[in-house]
Short mmCIF file of C-alpha atoms in Angstrom, two decimals:
data_model
loop_
_atom_site.label_atom_id
_atom_site.label_comp_id
_atom_site.label_asym_id
_atom_site.label_seq_id
_atom_site.Cartn_x
_atom_site.Cartn_y
_atom_site.Cartn_z
CA MET A 1 -20.65 -151.41 -20.32
CA LYS A 2 -20.89 -155.14 -20.86
CA PRO A 3 -22.73 -156.85 -18.16
CA TRP A 4 -23.22 -160.68 -17.16
CA ILE A 5 -19.66 -161.78 -18.36
CA SER A 6 -18.27 -165.13 -16.99
CA VAL A 7 -14.63 -164.48 -15.84
CA SER A 8 -12.80 -167.68 -15.38
CA GLY A 9 -9.30 -168.24 -13.65
CA ALA A 10 -7.90 -168.95 -17.08
CA VAL A 11 -9.27 -165.68 -18.38
CA LEU A 12 -7.82 -163.67 -15.59
CA ALA A 13 -4.52 -165.22 -15.98
CA ALA A 14 -4.60 -164.34 -19.61
CA ILE A 15 -4.93 -160.71 -18.69
CA PHE A 16 -1.42 -160.86 -17.18
CA LEU A 17 0.43 -162.66 -19.75
CA LEU A 18 3.10 -160.75 -21.59
CA PRO A 19 1.67 -159.86 -24.98
CA GLU A 20 3.29 -160.81 -28.22
CA ALA A 21 2.68 -157.36 -29.81
CA SER A 22 5.72 -155.25 -30.97
CA ALA A 23 4.38 -152.02 -29.88
CA GLN A 24 3.48 -150.51 -26.57
CA THR A 25 0.10 -151.26 -25.35
CA LEU A 26 -2.03 -149.63 -22.44
CA ARG A 27 -5.09 -151.59 -20.88
CA ALA A 28 -7.71 -150.71 -18.23
CA ILE A 29 -10.30 -153.05 -16.87
CA SER A 30 -12.95 -152.41 -14.10
CA MET A 31 -15.69 -154.60 -12.90
CA VAL A 32 -18.08 -155.48 -10.17
CA ASP A 33 -18.51 -159.34 -9.90
CA VAL A 34 -19.88 -162.07 -7.63
CA SER A 35 -19.24 -165.91 -7.12
CA ASN A 36 -20.16 -168.87 -5.05
CA SER A 37 -17.16 -170.35 -3.17
CA GLU A 38 -18.80 -173.71 -2.71
CA TYR A 39 -19.20 -174.39 -6.44
CA ASN A 40 -16.50 -172.00 -8.08
CA GLY A 41 -13.74 -171.66 -5.57
CA GLU A 42 -11.95 -168.41 -6.22
CA THR A 43 -11.24 -169.05 -9.95
CA HIS A 44 -14.41 -168.09 -11.46
CA ALA A 45 -16.65 -164.91 -11.33
CA LEU A 46 -19.51 -163.55 -12.90
CA ALA A 47 -19.20 -159.82 -13.87
CA LEU A 48 -22.32 -157.98 -13.32
CA GLU A 49 -20.98 -154.70 -14.74
CA TRP A 50 -17.62 -154.66 -16.84
CA ASP A 51 -15.69 -152.15 -18.80
CA ASP A 52 -12.47 -152.85 -20.79
CA MET A 53 -10.42 -150.45 -22.84
CA GLN A 54 -7.05 -151.02 -24.69
CA SER A 55 -4.94 -148.75 -26.68
CA GLU A 56 -1.94 -149.12 -28.66
CA ASP A 57 -1.32 -145.59 -29.09
CA PRO A 58 0.89 -143.98 -26.41
CA LEU A 59 -0.71 -140.67 -26.67
CA VAL A 60 -4.28 -142.32 -25.92
CA PRO A 61 -4.66 -143.39 -22.44
CA ALA A 62 -6.76 -146.64 -21.55
CA THR A 63 -9.55 -145.78 -18.86
CA ALA A 64 -12.27 -148.09 -17.76
CA GLY A 65 -15.19 -147.17 -15.35
CA VAL A 66 -17.92 -149.14 -13.62
CA ASP A 67 -20.68 -147.71 -11.17
CA ALA A 68 -22.93 -150.30 -9.76
CA PRO A 69 -25.57 -148.39 -7.50
CA GLY A 70 -26.99 -151.55 -6.11
CA PHE A 71 -27.56 -155.35 -6.87
CA ASP A 72 -30.10 -157.08 -4.68
CA PHE A 73 -29.79 -160.87 -3.60
CA THR A 74 -32.57 -162.41 -1.62
CA GLY A 75 -32.47 -165.80 0.16
CA MET A 76 -32.60 -167.44 3.78
CA ASP A 77 -30.44 -166.06 6.48
CA SER A 78 -28.82 -168.53 9.04
CA ASN A 79 -32.26 -168.74 10.87
CA GLY A 80 -34.17 -169.60 7.97
CA ASN A 81 -35.70 -166.18 7.56
CA THR A 82 -35.97 -164.36 4.28
CA ARG A 83 -33.52 -161.55 3.94
CA THR A 84 -32.07 -159.27 1.24
CA MET A 85 -28.79 -157.90 0.91
CA THR A 86 -27.37 -155.25 -1.49
CA TYR A 87 -24.11 -154.89 -3.13
CA SER A 88 -22.86 -151.62 -4.72
CA GLY A 89 -19.37 -150.84 -6.33
CA THR A 90 -17.29 -148.30 -7.94
CA SER A 91 -14.08 -149.31 -10.00
CA ILE A 92 -12.16 -146.69 -12.13
CA SER A 93 -8.94 -147.74 -13.84
CA LYS A 94 -6.48 -145.76 -15.80
CA ALA A 95 -3.18 -146.41 -17.71
CA GLU A 96 -1.20 -143.76 -19.64
CA PHE A 97 2.01 -142.83 -20.97
CA ARG A 98 2.89 -139.12 -20.45
CA TRP A 99 5.01 -138.04 -23.27
CA GLY A 100 8.46 -137.35 -22.09
CA ALA A 101 7.76 -138.79 -18.75
CA THR A 102 7.26 -142.23 -17.20
CA PRO A 103 3.79 -144.15 -17.53
CA ALA A 104 1.31 -143.93 -14.81
CA LEU A 105 -1.29 -146.61 -13.41
CA ARG A 106 -4.26 -145.64 -11.50
CA VAL A 107 -6.70 -147.87 -9.93
CA PHE A 108 -9.81 -146.66 -7.36
CA VAL A 109 -12.14 -149.64 -6.23
CA ASP A 110 -14.93 -149.06 -3.56
CA GLY A 111 -17.59 -151.48 -2.42
CA ARG A 112 -20.34 -151.73 -0.08
CA LEU A 113 -22.37 -154.81 1.23
CA ALA A 114 -25.35 -154.02 3.27
CA ASN A 115 -27.55 -156.61 5.15
CA SER A 116 -25.10 -159.46 4.89
CA PHE A 117 -26.43 -162.96 5.39
CA TYR A 118 -25.22 -166.53 4.52
CA ASN A 119 -27.21 -169.80 4.66
CA ALA A 120 -25.40 -173.01 2.95
CA ASP A 121 -28.90 -174.09 1.79
CA ASN A 122 -29.19 -171.19 -0.40
CA PRO A 123 -28.69 -172.31 -4.08
CA PRO A 124 -25.79 -170.67 -5.84
CA TYR A 125 -26.35 -167.47 -7.85
CA PHE A 126 -23.70 -168.47 -10.44
CA ASP A 127 -22.27 -172.03 -10.83
CA ALA A 128 -19.77 -171.93 -13.50
CA THR A 129 -19.27 -175.83 -13.36
CA VAL A 130 -22.78 -176.00 -14.78
CA ASP A 131 -23.20 -173.23 -17.46
CA PRO A 132 -21.13 -169.97 -17.02
CA SER A 133 -23.73 -168.16 -19.02
CA VAL A 134 -26.73 -168.93 -16.79
CA VAL A 135 -27.60 -167.34 -13.32
CA ASP A 136 -30.39 -168.61 -10.73
CA PRO A 137 -32.45 -165.60 -10.01
CA GLU A 138 -33.26 -167.53 -6.85
CA GLY A 139 -29.73 -167.99 -5.71
CA VAL A 140 -27.23 -166.02 -3.53
CA PRO A 141 -23.64 -165.35 -4.09
CA ASP A 142 -21.18 -165.49 -1.09
CA ILE A 143 -18.26 -163.49 -2.72
CA LEU A 144 -18.89 -160.01 -3.85
CA GLU A 145 -16.15 -158.07 -5.53
CA THR A 146 -15.14 -154.67 -7.09
CA TYR A 147 -12.13 -155.06 -9.23
CA GLY A 148 -9.65 -152.91 -11.06
CA ASN A 149 -6.80 -153.55 -13.45
CA ALA A 150 -4.39 -151.15 -15.27
CA SER A 151 -1.44 -152.11 -17.15
CA PHE A 152 1.24 -150.92 -19.64
CA THR A 153 3.59 -152.62 -21.91
CA GLU A 154 6.77 -150.97 -22.87
CA ILE A 155 9.42 -151.91 -25.57
CA LEU A 156 13.08 -150.98 -24.35
CA GLN A 157 16.13 -151.10 -26.39
CA TRP A 158 19.45 -151.17 -24.17
CA GLY A 159 22.77 -149.78 -25.16
CA GLY A 160 26.05 -149.73 -23.60
CA THR A 161 25.42 -152.97 -21.72
CA ALA A 162 26.91 -156.60 -21.78
CA THR A 163 24.82 -159.76 -21.94
CA ASN A 164 25.51 -160.37 -18.17
CA TYR A 165 24.05 -157.09 -16.97
CA LEU A 166 20.79 -157.12 -15.03
CA ALA A 167 18.22 -154.29 -14.98
CA TYR A 168 16.25 -153.22 -11.73
CA TYR A 169 13.12 -151.52 -11.90
CA ARG A 170 12.15 -149.12 -9.14
CA PHE A 171 8.48 -148.07 -8.72
CA HIS A 172 6.94 -145.41 -6.45
CA ILE A 173 3.79 -146.98 -5.11
CA HIS A 174 1.32 -144.63 -3.55
CA GLY A 175 -2.20 -145.19 -2.23
CA TYR A 176 -4.74 -145.11 0.36
CA ILE A 177 -6.67 -147.94 1.98
CA ALA A 178 -9.89 -147.17 3.92
CA PRO A 179 -9.85 -148.54 7.62
CA GLY A 180 -11.48 -152.06 7.85
CA SER A 181 -11.23 -152.62 4.10
CA LYS A 182 -10.71 -156.23 2.96
CA GLY A 183 -9.20 -157.17 -0.39
CA ARG A 184 -5.78 -156.96 -2.15
CA ALA A 185 -3.42 -155.03 -4.15
CA MET A 186 -0.68 -156.34 -6.34
CA LEU A 187 1.90 -154.82 -8.72
CA LEU A 188 3.09 -157.52 -11.20
CA VAL A 189 6.16 -156.95 -13.46
CA GLU A 190 6.77 -159.32 -16.49
CA THR A 191 9.57 -159.53 -19.10
CA THR A 192 10.33 -162.27 -21.51
CA THR A 193 12.73 -163.69 -18.91
CA GLY A 194 10.60 -163.88 -15.75
CA PHE A 195 8.51 -161.98 -13.47
CA ASP A 196 8.38 -160.30 -10.04
CA TYR A 197 5.53 -158.92 -7.85
CA TRP A 198 4.63 -156.78 -4.95
CA PHE A 199 1.88 -157.36 -2.54
CA LEU A 200 0.12 -154.81 -0.32
CA PRO A 201 0.81 -156.00 3.28
CA THR A 202 -1.99 -157.93 4.79
CA ASN A 203 -4.79 -155.88 6.72
CA PHE A 204 -2.87 -152.73 5.57
CA GLN A 205 -4.87 -149.31 6.14
CA GLY A 206 -4.22 -145.68 5.80
CA ASN A 207 -1.60 -144.12 3.50
CA TYR A 208 0.80 -146.14 1.88
CA ALA A 209 4.13 -144.92 0.16
CA ALA A 210 7.04 -146.66 -0.60
CA PHE A 211 9.79 -147.50 -3.26
CA TRP A 212 9.69 -151.06 -4.58
CA THR A 213 12.58 -152.49 -6.55
CA THR A 214 12.34 -155.70 -8.59
CA ARG A 215 14.66 -158.37 -8.76
CA GLY A 216 17.13 -158.28 -11.62
CA PHE A 217 16.02 -159.04 -15.24
CA PRO A 218 18.54 -159.52 -17.92
CA ALA A 219 19.43 -156.49 -19.94
CA GLY A 220 21.68 -155.84 -23.00
CA LEU A 221 20.44 -159.03 -24.97
CA GLY A 222 20.91 -157.21 -28.25
CA PHE A 223 17.24 -156.94 -29.24
CA PRO A 224 14.15 -155.02 -28.11
CA GLN A 225 12.66 -156.42 -24.92
CA PRO A 226 9.19 -155.90 -23.78
CA ILE A 227 8.22 -155.26 -20.07
CA LYS A 228 4.77 -155.25 -18.86
CA VAL A 229 3.44 -153.78 -15.51
CA THR A 230 0.07 -154.38 -14.20
CA LEU A 231 -1.59 -152.94 -11.07
CA ILE A 232 -4.40 -155.27 -9.63
CA THR A 233 -6.66 -153.93 -6.99
CA ALA A 234 -9.85 -155.29 -5.55
CA PHE A 235 -12.29 -155.06 -2.46
CA GLU A 236 -13.90 -158.21 -1.56
CA ALA A 237 -16.81 -159.01 0.88
CA ARG A 238 -17.36 -162.61 1.97
CA THR A 239 -20.71 -163.41 3.58
CA GLN A 240 -19.47 -166.52 5.23
CA GLU A 241 -16.99 -164.25 7.09
CA THR A 242 -19.64 -161.51 8.11
CA SER A 243 -21.98 -161.25 10.93
CA GLU A 244 -25.68 -161.38 10.05
CA GLY A 245 -27.10 -158.08 9.11
CA ASP A 246 -23.68 -156.14 9.05
CA THR A 247 -22.65 -153.76 6.44
CA VAL A 248 -19.24 -154.39 4.97
CA GLU A 249 -17.56 -151.53 2.89
CA GLY A 250 -14.01 -150.50 2.09
CA THR A 251 -11.96 -148.36 -0.51
CA TYR A 252 -8.66 -149.21 -1.96
CA ASN A 253 -7.30 -145.79 -3.79
CA PHE A 254 -4.34 -146.01 -5.85
CA GLY A 255 -5.38 -143.00 -7.84
CA SER A 256 -2.29 -140.96 -6.91
CA THR A 257 -0.27 -143.00 -9.41
CA ILE A 258 2.03 -146.00 -9.56
CA THR A 259 5.00 -144.95 -11.48
CA LEU A 260 8.33 -146.49 -12.65
CA ASP A 261 10.50 -144.13 -10.86
CA GLU A 262 13.92 -145.35 -11.91
CA ILE A 263 15.79 -148.09 -13.76
CA LEU A 264 19.14 -149.40 -12.27
CA VAL A 265 21.81 -151.64 -13.83
CA ALA A 266 24.30 -153.98 -12.17
CA ASP A 267 26.78 -156.53 -13.36
CA GLU A 268 26.35 -160.19 -12.44
CA ASP A 269 28.22 -159.47 -9.20
CA GLY A 270 25.80 -156.92 -8.17
CA ASN A 271 28.07 -153.90 -8.67
CA PRO A 272 26.30 -150.75 -10.27
CA VAL A 273 27.00 -150.14 -13.97
CA GLU A 274 27.30 -146.70 -15.54
CA ASP A 275 27.41 -145.51 -19.05
CA TRP A 276 24.43 -147.40 -20.29
CA THR A 277 21.38 -146.04 -22.01
CA VAL A 278 17.73 -147.23 -22.75
CA GLU A 279 15.49 -146.17 -25.37
CA ALA A 280 11.65 -146.51 -25.08
CA ALA A 281 9.13 -147.17 -27.86
CA SER A 282 6.66 -144.92 -26.04
CA GLY A 283 9.00 -141.80 -26.13
CA SER A 284 9.21 -142.13 -22.27
CA VAL A 285 12.44 -140.91 -20.73
CA TYR A 286 13.10 -143.03 -17.60
CA ALA A 287 15.62 -141.91 -14.59
CA ILE A 288 18.72 -143.90 -14.98
CA GLY A 289 20.06 -144.60 -11.46
CA ALA A 290 23.53 -143.97 -10.24
CA PRO A 291 25.22 -146.12 -7.53
CA GLY A 292 23.57 -145.15 -4.25
CA PRO A 293 21.32 -146.20 -1.31
CA VAL A 294 19.20 -148.53 -3.58
CA PHE A 295 22.18 -150.83 -4.28
CA GLU A 296 23.49 -150.55 -0.72
CA ASP A 297 20.27 -151.79 0.59
CA GLY A 298 20.09 -154.63 -1.63
CA PHE A 299 17.22 -153.43 -3.60
CA GLU A 300 14.85 -153.71 -0.82
CA ILE A 301 11.58 -151.73 -0.38
CA GLN A 302 12.27 -148.35 1.10
CA ASP A 303 9.96 -145.63 2.79
CA ALA A 304 9.06 -143.08 0.33
CA PRO A 305 7.85 -139.59 1.17
CA ILE A 306 4.21 -138.91 0.25
CA ARG A 307 4.20 -136.37 -2.33
CA PRO A 308 1.70 -134.36 -4.50
CA ALA A 309 0.65 -136.61 -7.66
CA SER A 310 1.45 -135.60 -10.86
CA GLY A 311 -1.03 -133.50 -13.09
CA GLY A 312 -1.41 -130.78 -10.71
CA ILE A 313 -3.07 -132.50 -7.79
CA ALA A 314 -1.99 -130.72 -4.56
CA SER A 315 -1.49 -132.67 -1.37
CA GLY A 316 -4.96 -133.51 0.16
CA GLN A 317 -6.76 -132.50 -3.22
CA CYS A 318 -8.60 -134.60 -5.71
CA ARG A 319 -9.77 -134.36 -9.11
CA GLN A 320 -11.72 -136.84 -11.69
CA ILE A 321 -9.95 -138.96 -13.82
CA VAL A 322 -12.82 -139.98 -16.09
CA GLN A 323 -14.38 -136.77 -17.18
CA SER A 324 -17.37 -138.55 -18.80
CA PHE A 325 -18.21 -140.87 -15.74
CA VAL A 326 -20.60 -139.77 -13.32
CA THR A 327 -20.91 -141.85 -10.10
CA THR A 328 -23.95 -141.94 -8.12
CA HIS A 329 -22.64 -144.57 -5.61
CA ALA A 330 -21.77 -143.42 -2.26
CA SER A 331 -19.76 -145.27 0.40
CA ARG A 332 -18.44 -144.26 3.68
CA PRO A 333 -17.54 -140.52 4.12
CA ILE A 334 -13.92 -140.22 3.63
CA ALA A 335 -11.70 -137.79 2.03
CA HIS A 336 -11.07 -140.09 -0.83
CA LEU A 337 -14.26 -140.07 -3.06
CA PRO A 338 -15.36 -142.23 -5.99
CA ALA A 339 -14.48 -141.40 -9.44
CA LEU A 340 -11.71 -139.02 -8.03
CA VAL A 341 -7.90 -139.50 -8.08
CA CYS A 342 -6.68 -138.06 -4.83
CA SER A 343 -3.21 -137.04 -3.22
CA PRO A 344 -3.32 -137.89 0.36
CA GLU A 345 -2.20 -135.14 2.94
CA GLY A 346 1.69 -134.98 3.07
CA ARG A 347 3.21 -136.00 6.28
#
C-alpha cells in the first residue's frame, strides 16, 4: 500500500490514455480518497490508501486491493458543535487474460460514512491548490470516495477486411448495486482512432445485466491495432448532501466479470461482413459475430440474462478474488460481501 498520494485530474486522465506499448497490458488500481469541493472541485483527491499493479504478461493477472477500516475526521457541525465522522472502504480490482478465452475485468467497491456533518467554516483537510503533499489534521473533507479501476490493452491484427470496414465490440456488463448507493460506474473503450463509453444509469440499484456494443472503429488498416478497455467504479459520500449525523453506505459489485463478448464487423453502409479474421497478441480467442439481432437493432444495448460468472462461481455464490487479502471492513449486511466476487441469483 502507498498512502497519502495526491491524485489530480491530470493523473486520473493519464490512467485512461491508450498506452504506446506494443504488447498487451493489464492494470488494476484501488484506493480510498478524500477531497474538498470548495478548494479542489472534483479534479483533485488525496489517496488515504492506494494500491496499483500492472502486468505485461497475459498469464499474470493484475490485482489491487485496499481495506480501510476507518479514518476519523473531527470538526464543527452545522450547529457549531464538535463532531467526529468516520469513513471506511474496501476496493478490489482485477484484470486478467484467461488463456484461450476473453479478458475479464472485475471491480468491487464498498464505502461507509458514519456520523456525517458539514460546516463551511471548517478548514479543508486537503487543499491541492496550496500544496498537494500537505494535509491539515484539523481540517475536514466533504467528499469521501472508494474507487476501483481495472483495464486491459489488447493488440489486434485483422485479416480478410478492407480499410473501410468497421469493428464493433460487444460487452457483457454484469454487476450488483446495493440500494441507496451513490457513485458511478463506467466502461471506457479506446483505440488509436477514437473512443466510446458506457455509463451505469443514474440511481440504478439491484442486479444489472446487459449487452453493450460500441460504435464502429476502423478495422483492417493493415497493421496491429491496440484497444484499451477500462472499468471505473466508485462509491462516493458528499457531506454537503447528507443530513447531520446520518450514515451513508453503498456497494458497487462488478465482480461477476465484464467481458468482451463478441466482435462484429460491418462495411461502411452498416451491412454485416463475413470471412474476416482477427488475431490477438494475448492469445485470446474472441467470438466472431454473424449477422443477427445485434445488427438489426442498430448495435443498441440489449437485455442479457444474468448467468453464472466464469471460474466456477455458481448463481448466488461468491469466492475471494484476492487470496492474500483479508478484509476487516463490514458494511451493510447484503449477499455481496467485501473481498468476494459474486454471481447474483439467476432470474
